[in-house]
Amino acid sequence: MTAVAFDTHSHLQDRKIRDDFRGVIERAEAAGVAGIALCGYDGPSNELALSLAANEPGVFPTVGFHPHEADEVSQAMLADLETLATLPEVVAVGEIGLDFYRGLAEEANQRRLIDAQLAIALRVGKPVSVHSRGAEDAAREHLAPYAEAARTAGLEIPGVMHCFGGSLEQAMSYVELGFMVSIAGPVTYPKNDDARRLAAGLPARSLVIETDSPYLPPQAMRGKLNEPALILHTAQAVAAARGESLESLLSLTTANAERLFRVRVPARAGAV
Ligand SMILES: [Zn+2]
């Protein structure tokens, strides 16, 4: 097989796996994972995303404030974020979003924070990586006007709905706005027919995959730490749900991730 995988959402700077970064990257390469988005979620993790990705041609940093941070983020922190988001190596603003499921920050603050970060994304001309949990319809109120503005500004793909947990109908409302929809490890859980229905129903040009490492390990690794090499479990499950080969699913989702982040994975010999 020659197709390579692209993990569109990971947190390799998380202290649970940071110390094994070199091993994580080597195992990813050995498994044929040629692209990895390394996503920030607060001030220190944004800086770490940049420093860890610095000498890794297939690792692409994103910077943003997770909705859980919404009660803490100041104007000065947003100004610092915009400075980082402007750097050429940063491929997206994220992860940003709304989380009414865990509700760790005030809803009004979450809504202000997502709007402030969508404005930054527009100013720096980069797509967004969006977390939405228990807020799949609410997020659209913010993302629809943003997507319109992004299109007007010439951005082909406004962003990605990461680890999307809503219905296919909700996912399609984001596809209509131009977003990619990302499928993660829960698609491998035996009881999760909803995730497989979502994976099967998404249009080919809107589908990407991710690990959300070190969280959400696939079924075969439940209870362990997740890492990009394990994305093949998710890719297999998505390919099976769609009735296509693993090779074609990887080709498709890697090409989509390259369009989303406007990058090319490093040319590789001897993939998967
Ligand atoms: Zn995440």
mmCIF file of C-alpha atoms and ligand atoms in Angstrom:
data_model
loop_
_atom_site.group_PDB
_atom_site.id
_atom_site.type_symbol
_atom_site.label_atom_id
_atom_site.label_comp_id
_atom_site.label_asym_id
_atom_site.label_seq_id
_atom_site.Cartn_x
_atom_site.Cartn_y
_atom_site.Cartn_z
ATOM 1 C CA MET A 1 0.000 0.000 0.000
ATOM 2 C CA THR A 2 1.312 3.421 -0.886
ATOM 3 C CA ALA A 3 -1.290 5.736 0.636
ATOM 4 C CA VAL A 4 -0.322 7.664 3.753
ATOM 5 C CA ALA A 5 -2.483 8.905 6.631
ATOM 6 C CA PHE A 6 -2.997 12.437 7.970
ATOM 7 C CA ASP A 7 -4.020 12.842 11.624
ATOM 8 C CA THR A 8 -5.882 16.180 11.593
ATOM 9 C CA HIS A 9 -6.081 16.637 15.383
ATOM 10 C CA SER A 10 -3.653 15.664 18.137
ATOM 11 C CA HIS A 11 -2.263 17.030 21.387
ATOM 12 C CA LEU A 12 1.230 15.552 21.418
ATOM 13 C CA GLN A 13 2.309 18.329 23.800
ATOM 14 C CA ASP A 14 0.038 16.872 26.491
ATOM 15 C CA ARG A 15 2.118 15.953 29.501
ATOM 16 C CA LYS A 16 0.851 12.354 29.313
ATOM 17 C CA ILE A 17 2.813 11.722 26.101
ATOM 18 C CA ARG A 18 5.131 14.727 25.645
ATOM 19 C CA ASP A 19 8.170 12.945 27.080
ATOM 20 C CA ASP A 20 7.839 10.202 24.463
ATOM 21 C CA PHE A 21 7.491 12.657 21.532
ATOM 22 C CA ARG A 22 10.367 11.081 19.565
ATOM 23 C CA GLY A 23 8.920 7.585 19.999
ATOM 24 C CA VAL A 24 5.443 8.800 19.052
ATOM 25 C CA ILE A 25 6.783 10.355 15.832
ATOM 26 C CA GLU A 26 8.835 7.280 14.940
ATOM 27 C CA ARG A 27 5.891 4.939 15.435
ATOM 28 C CA ALA A 28 3.682 7.264 13.376
ATOM 29 C CA GLU A 29 6.176 7.265 10.512
ATOM 30 C CA ALA A 30 6.505 3.479 10.686
ATOM 31 C CA ALA A 31 2.700 3.188 10.475
ATOM 32 C CA GLY A 32 2.533 5.434 7.400
ATOM 33 C CA VAL A 33 1.216 8.556 9.110
ATOM 34 C CA ALA A 34 2.838 11.335 7.081
ATOM 35 C CA GLY A 35 0.918 14.343 8.398
ATOM 36 C CA ILE A 36 -0.049 15.309 11.950
ATOM 37 C CA ALA A 37 -1.780 18.490 13.102
ATOM 38 C CA LEU A 38 -0.535 19.363 16.609
ATOM 39 C CA CYS A 39 -3.235 21.500 18.195
ATOM 40 C CA GLY A 40 -2.852 24.015 20.999
ATOM 41 C CA TYR A 41 -5.597 24.731 23.515
ATOM 42 C CA ASP A 42 -4.135 27.272 25.979
ATOM 43 C CA GLY A 43 -1.107 29.561 26.228
ATOM 44 C CA PRO A 44 1.559 26.988 27.198
ATOM 45 C CA SER A 45 0.227 24.301 24.823
ATOM 46 C CA ASN A 46 0.270 26.753 21.912
ATOM 47 C CA GLU A 47 3.959 27.511 22.571
ATOM 48 C CA LEU A 48 4.700 23.783 22.885
ATOM 49 C CA ALA A 49 2.873 22.998 19.630
ATOM 50 C CA LEU A 50 5.224 25.409 17.867
ATOM 51 C CA SER A 51 8.405 24.187 19.526
ATOM 52 C CA LEU A 52 7.671 20.461 19.102
ATOM 53 C CA ALA A 53 6.685 20.901 15.432
ATOM 54 C CA ALA A 54 9.698 23.082 14.649
ATOM 55 C CA ASN A 55 11.982 20.416 13.179
ATOM 56 C CA GLU A 56 9.330 17.946 12.045
ATOM 57 C CA PRO A 57 8.366 18.443 8.389
ATOM 58 C CA GLY A 58 5.159 16.394 8.724
ATOM 59 C CA VAL A 59 3.953 17.984 11.974
ATOM 60 C CA PHE A 60 1.825 21.112 11.570
ATOM 61 C CA PRO A 61 1.019 23.330 14.586
ATOM 62 C CA THR A 62 -2.294 25.060 15.244
ATOM 63 C CA VAL A 63 -2.900 27.615 18.017
ATOM 64 C CA GLY A 64 -6.036 28.541 19.893
ATOM 65 C CA PHE A 65 -7.916 28.647 23.179
ATOM 66 C CA HIS A 66 -10.231 25.748 24.004
ATOM 67 C CA PRO A 67 -13.716 26.755 25.217
ATOM 68 C CA HIS A 68 -12.846 25.333 28.655
ATOM 69 C CA GLU A 69 -10.424 28.295 28.967
ATOM 70 C CA ALA A 70 -13.089 30.902 28.242
ATOM 71 C CA ASP A 71 -13.350 32.318 31.784
ATOM 72 C CA GLU A 72 -9.570 32.887 31.895
ATOM 73 C CA VAL A 73 -8.621 34.322 28.493
ATOM 74 C CA SER A 74 -7.739 38.041 28.570
ATOM 75 C CA GLN A 75 -7.379 40.572 25.757
ATOM 76 C CA ALA A 76 -3.609 40.369 26.193
ATOM 77 C CA MET A 77 -3.737 36.581 25.737
ATOM 78 C CA LEU A 78 -5.777 37.036 22.563
ATOM 79 C CA ALA A 79 -3.204 39.521 21.273
ATOM 80 C CA ASP A 80 -0.458 36.941 21.934
ATOM 81 C CA LEU A 81 -2.524 34.301 20.155
ATOM 82 C CA GLU A 82 -2.873 36.497 17.086
ATOM 83 C CA THR A 83 0.896 37.005 16.996
ATOM 84 C CA LEU A 84 1.414 33.227 16.982
ATOM 85 C CA ALA A 85 -1.412 32.615 14.494
ATOM 86 C CA THR A 86 0.323 34.935 12.038
ATOM 87 C CA LEU A 87 3.467 32.738 11.912
ATOM 88 C CA PRO A 88 3.784 30.990 8.538
ATOM 89 C CA GLU A 89 4.174 27.514 10.074
ATOM 90 C CA VAL A 90 0.829 27.752 11.897
ATOM 91 C CA VAL A 91 -1.768 26.068 9.691
ATOM 92 C CA ALA A 92 -4.997 26.849 11.572
ATOM 93 C CA VAL A 93 -6.568 28.636 14.529
ATOM 94 C CA GLY A 94 -7.716 26.044 17.049
ATOM 95 C CA GLU A 95 -8.804 24.355 18.864
ATOM 96 C CA ILE A 96 -11.636 26.761 19.438
ATOM 97 C CA GLY A 97 -15.305 26.090 20.013
ATOM 98 C CA LEU A 98 -18.199 25.659 22.399
ATOM 99 C CA ASP A 99 -18.651 22.980 25.050
ATOM 100 C CA PHE A 100 -21.998 23.056 26.830
ATOM 101 C CA TYR A 101 -21.678 19.353 27.730
ATOM 102 C CA ARG A 102 -18.981 19.781 30.349
ATOM 103 C CA GLY A 103 -19.726 23.471 30.771
ATOM 104 C CA LEU A 104 -16.411 24.303 32.435
ATOM 105 C CA ALA A 105 -16.725 27.970 31.421
ATOM 106 C CA GLU A 106 -19.656 30.395 31.299
ATOM 107 C CA GLU A 107 -21.656 30.138 28.087
ATOM 108 C CA ALA A 108 -21.470 33.893 27.442
ATOM 109 C CA ASN A 109 -17.669 33.783 27.818
ATOM 110 C CA GLN A 110 -17.432 30.778 25.493
ATOM 111 C CA ARG A 111 -19.457 32.627 22.874
ATOM 112 C CA ARG A 112 -17.289 35.751 23.198
ATOM 113 C CA LEU A 113 -14.111 33.675 22.967
ATOM 114 C CA ILE A 114 -15.130 31.792 19.834
ATOM 115 C CA ASP A 115 -16.106 35.053 18.134
ATOM 116 C CA ALA A 116 -12.805 36.701 19.073
ATOM 117 C CA GLN A 117 -10.877 33.733 17.652
ATOM 118 C CA LEU A 118 -12.961 33.553 14.475
ATOM 119 C CA ALA A 119 -12.093 37.233 13.964
ATOM 120 C CA ILE A 120 -8.398 36.367 14.407
ATOM 121 C CA ALA A 121 -8.718 33.527 11.877
ATOM 122 C CA LEU A 122 -10.210 35.945 9.357
ATOM 123 C CA ARG A 123 -7.470 38.498 9.949
ATOM 124 C CA VAL A 124 -4.670 35.945 9.524
ATOM 125 C CA GLY A 125 -6.484 34.185 6.670
ATOM 126 C CA LYS A 126 -6.355 30.660 8.151
ATOM 127 C CA PRO A 127 -8.966 27.947 8.726
ATOM 128 C CA VAL A 128 -10.254 26.999 12.187
ATOM 129 C CA SER A 129 -10.276 23.692 14.079
ATOM 130 C CA VAL A 130 -13.556 23.533 15.992
ATOM 131 C CA HIS A 131 -14.558 21.600 19.113
ATOM 132 C CA SER A 132 -18.300 21.433 19.623
ATOM 133 C CA ARG A 133 -19.824 19.269 22.317
ATOM 134 C CA GLY A 134 -23.431 19.587 23.353
ATOM 135 C CA ALA A 135 -23.392 22.694 21.186
ATOM 136 C CA GLU A 136 -23.643 21.418 17.612
ATOM 137 C CA ASP A 137 -26.437 23.835 16.677
ATOM 138 C CA ALA A 138 -25.210 26.746 18.816
ATOM 139 C CA ALA A 139 -21.775 26.625 17.173
ATOM 140 C CA ARG A 140 -23.406 27.111 13.791
ATOM 141 C CA GLU A 141 -24.729 30.526 14.876
ATOM 142 C CA HIS A 142 -21.098 31.643 15.123
ATOM 143 C CA LEU A 143 -19.622 29.611 12.291
ATOM 144 C CA ALA A 144 -22.144 30.483 9.563
ATOM 145 C CA PRO A 145 -21.321 34.211 9.399
ATOM 146 C CA TYR A 146 -17.624 33.394 9.809
ATOM 147 C CA ALA A 147 -17.729 30.910 6.902
ATOM 148 C CA GLU A 148 -19.429 33.491 4.704
ATOM 149 C CA ALA A 149 -16.731 36.057 5.515
ATOM 150 C CA ALA A 150 -13.975 33.483 4.965
ATOM 151 C CA ARG A 151 -15.379 32.588 1.547
ATOM 152 C CA THR A 152 -15.550 36.262 0.603
ATOM 153 C CA ALA A 153 -11.924 36.608 1.707
ATOM 154 C CA GLY A 154 -10.925 33.725 -0.602
ATOM 155 C CA LEU A 155 -10.332 30.931 1.920
ATOM 156 C CA GLU A 156 -11.351 27.706 0.150
ATOM 157 C CA ILE A 157 -12.147 25.732 3.327
ATOM 158 C CA PRO A 158 -13.205 27.674 6.442
ATOM 159 C CA GLY A 159 -12.217 24.897 8.842
ATOM 160 C CA VAL A 160 -12.832 21.474 10.319
ATOM 161 C CA MET A 161 -15.357 20.188 12.848
ATOM 162 C CA HIS A 162 -13.044 18.035 14.961
ATOM 163 C CA CYS A 163 -14.221 14.712 16.454
ATOM 164 C CA PHE A 164 -17.737 15.517 15.362
ATOM 165 C CA GLY A 165 -20.287 13.880 17.647
ATOM 166 C CA GLY A 166 -23.533 15.269 16.228
ATOM 167 C CA SER A 167 -25.909 13.704 13.750
ATOM 168 C CA LEU A 168 -25.353 13.349 10.021
ATOM 169 C CA GLU A 169 -27.946 16.092 9.513
ATOM 170 C CA GLN A 170 -26.000 18.451 11.790
ATOM 171 C CA ALA A 171 -22.757 17.490 10.046
ATOM 172 C CA MET A 172 -24.305 18.259 6.662
ATOM 173 C CA SER A 173 -25.246 21.739 7.869
ATOM 174 C CA TYR A 174 -21.514 22.359 8.356
ATOM 175 C CA VAL A 175 -20.625 20.721 5.048
ATOM 176 C CA GLU A 176 -22.991 23.255 3.446
ATOM 177 C CA LEU A 177 -20.883 26.003 5.002
ATOM 178 C CA GLY A 178 -17.763 24.449 3.422
ATOM 179 C CA PHE A 179 -16.383 22.775 6.553
ATOM 180 C CA MET A 180 -14.587 19.452 6.671
ATOM 181 C CA VAL A 181 -15.897 16.966 9.251
ATOM 182 C CA SER A 182 -13.395 14.850 11.188
ATOM 183 C CA ILE A 183 -14.008 11.316 12.466
ATOM 184 C CA ALA A 184 -12.079 10.013 15.495
ATOM 185 C CA GLY A 185 -11.555 6.766 17.448
ATOM 186 C CA PRO A 186 -15.128 6.383 18.775
ATOM 187 C CA VAL A 187 -16.121 5.182 15.274
ATOM 188 C CA THR A 188 -14.411 1.895 16.273
ATOM 189 C CA TYR A 189 -16.590 1.353 19.381
ATOM 190 C CA PRO A 190 -18.969 -1.605 18.883
ATOM 191 C CA LYS A 191 -22.056 0.296 20.055
ATOM 192 C CA ASN A 192 -21.357 3.476 18.114
ATOM 193 C CA ASP A 193 -23.519 2.914 15.042
ATOM 194 C CA ASP A 194 -24.257 6.651 14.943
ATOM 195 C CA ALA A 195 -20.581 7.434 14.280
ATOM 196 C CA ARG A 196 -20.439 4.817 11.511
ATOM 197 C CA ARG A 197 -23.614 6.228 9.962
ATOM 198 C CA LEU A 198 -22.002 9.665 10.022
ATOM 199 C CA ALA A 199 -18.768 8.314 8.500
ATOM 200 C CA ALA A 200 -20.724 6.522 5.779
ATOM 201 C CA GLY A 201 -22.899 9.500 4.890
ATOM 202 C CA LEU A 202 -20.390 12.326 4.628
ATOM 203 C CA PRO A 203 -19.466 13.506 1.133
ATOM 204 C CA ALA A 204 -16.013 12.286 0.065
ATOM 205 C CA ARG A 205 -14.623 15.798 -0.331
ATOM 206 C CA SER A 206 -15.584 16.785 3.250
ATOM 207 C CA LEU A 207 -14.177 13.849 5.229
ATOM 208 C CA VAL A 208 -10.987 13.804 7.323
ATOM 209 C CA ILE A 209 -9.787 11.616 10.214
ATOM 210 C CA GLU A 210 -7.970 12.264 13.496
ATOM 211 C CA THR A 211 -6.841 10.650 16.741
ATOM 212 C CA ASP A 212 -7.288 13.492 19.300
ATOM 213 C CA SER A 213 -4.213 11.893 20.947
ATOM 214 C CA PRO A 214 -3.621 11.181 23.772
ATOM 215 C CA TYR A 215 -7.410 10.915 24.222
ATOM 216 C CA LEU A 216 -10.042 8.706 22.556
ATOM 217 C CA PRO A 217 -8.034 5.544 21.820
ATOM 218 C CA PRO A 218 -9.632 3.129 19.349
ATOM 219 C CA GLN A 219 -11.510 0.079 20.637
ATOM 220 C CA ALA A 220 -8.501 -2.256 20.493
ATOM 221 C CA MET A 221 -6.513 0.123 22.729
ATOM 222 C CA ARG A 222 -9.182 1.345 25.143
ATOM 223 C CA GLY A 223 -7.783 2.381 28.483
ATOM 224 C CA LYS A 224 -4.390 3.152 26.908
ATOM 225 C CA LEU A 225 -2.952 6.407 25.614
ATOM 226 C CA ASN A 226 -3.814 7.224 22.034
ATOM 227 C CA GLU A 227 -1.184 8.306 19.496
ATOM 228 C CA PRO A 228 -1.127 9.070 15.746
ATOM 229 C CA ALA A 229 0.104 5.587 14.741
ATOM 230 C CA LEU A 230 -3.253 4.246 15.959
ATOM 231 C CA ILE A 231 -5.180 6.295 13.393
ATOM 232 C CA LEU A 232 -5.156 3.232 11.138
ATOM 233 C CA HIS A 233 -7.819 1.657 13.393
ATOM 234 C CA THR A 234 -10.094 4.625 12.748
ATOM 235 C CA ALA A 235 -9.249 4.643 9.036
ATOM 236 C CA GLN A 236 -10.157 0.928 8.793
ATOM 237 C CA ALA A 237 -13.504 1.482 10.519
ATOM 238 C CA VAL A 238 -14.363 4.478 8.343
ATOM 239 C CA ALA A 239 -13.355 2.606 5.163
ATOM 240 C CA ALA A 240 -15.509 -0.366 6.187
ATOM 241 C CA ALA A 241 -18.496 1.890 6.964
ATOM 242 C CA ARG A 242 -18.174 3.498 3.529
ATOM 243 C CA GLY A 243 -17.544 0.216 1.703
ATOM 244 C CA GLU A 244 -14.223 1.315 0.293
ATOM 245 C CA SER A 245 -10.647 0.122 0.584
ATOM 246 C CA LEU A 246 -8.302 1.401 3.261
ATOM 247 C CA GLU A 247 -5.973 2.633 0.526
ATOM 248 C CA SER A 248 -8.612 4.772 -1.170
ATOM 249 C CA LEU A 249 -9.901 6.094 2.174
ATOM 250 C CA LEU A 250 -6.376 7.174 3.142
ATOM 251 C CA SER A 251 -5.724 8.799 -0.239
ATOM 252 C CA LEU A 252 -8.965 10.704 0.016
ATOM 253 C CA THR A 253 -8.660 11.885 3.616
ATOM 254 C CA THR A 254 -4.980 12.840 3.285
ATOM 255 C CA ALA A 255 -5.712 14.902 0.158
ATOM 256 C CA ASN A 256 -8.598 16.561 2.003
ATOM 257 C CA ALA A 257 -6.368 17.364 4.997
ATOM 258 C CA GLU A 258 -3.792 18.881 2.650
ATOM 259 C CA ARG A 259 -6.483 21.120 1.124
ATOM 260 C CA LEU A 260 -7.823 22.021 4.568
ATOM 261 C CA PHE A 261 -4.472 23.068 6.025
ATOM 262 C CA ARG A 262 -2.933 24.125 2.671
ATOM 263 C CA VAL A 263 0.145 21.942 3.174
ATOM 264 C CA ARG A 264 1.790 18.938 1.542
ATOM 265 C CA VAL A 265 2.928 15.962 3.573
ATOM 266 C CA PRO A 266 6.618 15.189 3.061
ATOM 267 C CA ALA A 267 7.226 12.831 0.163
ATOM 268 C CA ARG A 268 7.775 9.390 1.580
ATOM 269 C CA ALA A 269 9.064 6.122 0.302
ATOM 270 C CA GLY A 270 7.724 2.812 1.594
ATOM 271 C CA ALA A 271 4.469 3.853 3.252
ATOM 272 C CA VAL A 272 2.148 1.630 5.265
HETATM 273 ZN ZN ZN B 1 -8.650 18.391 20.940
#
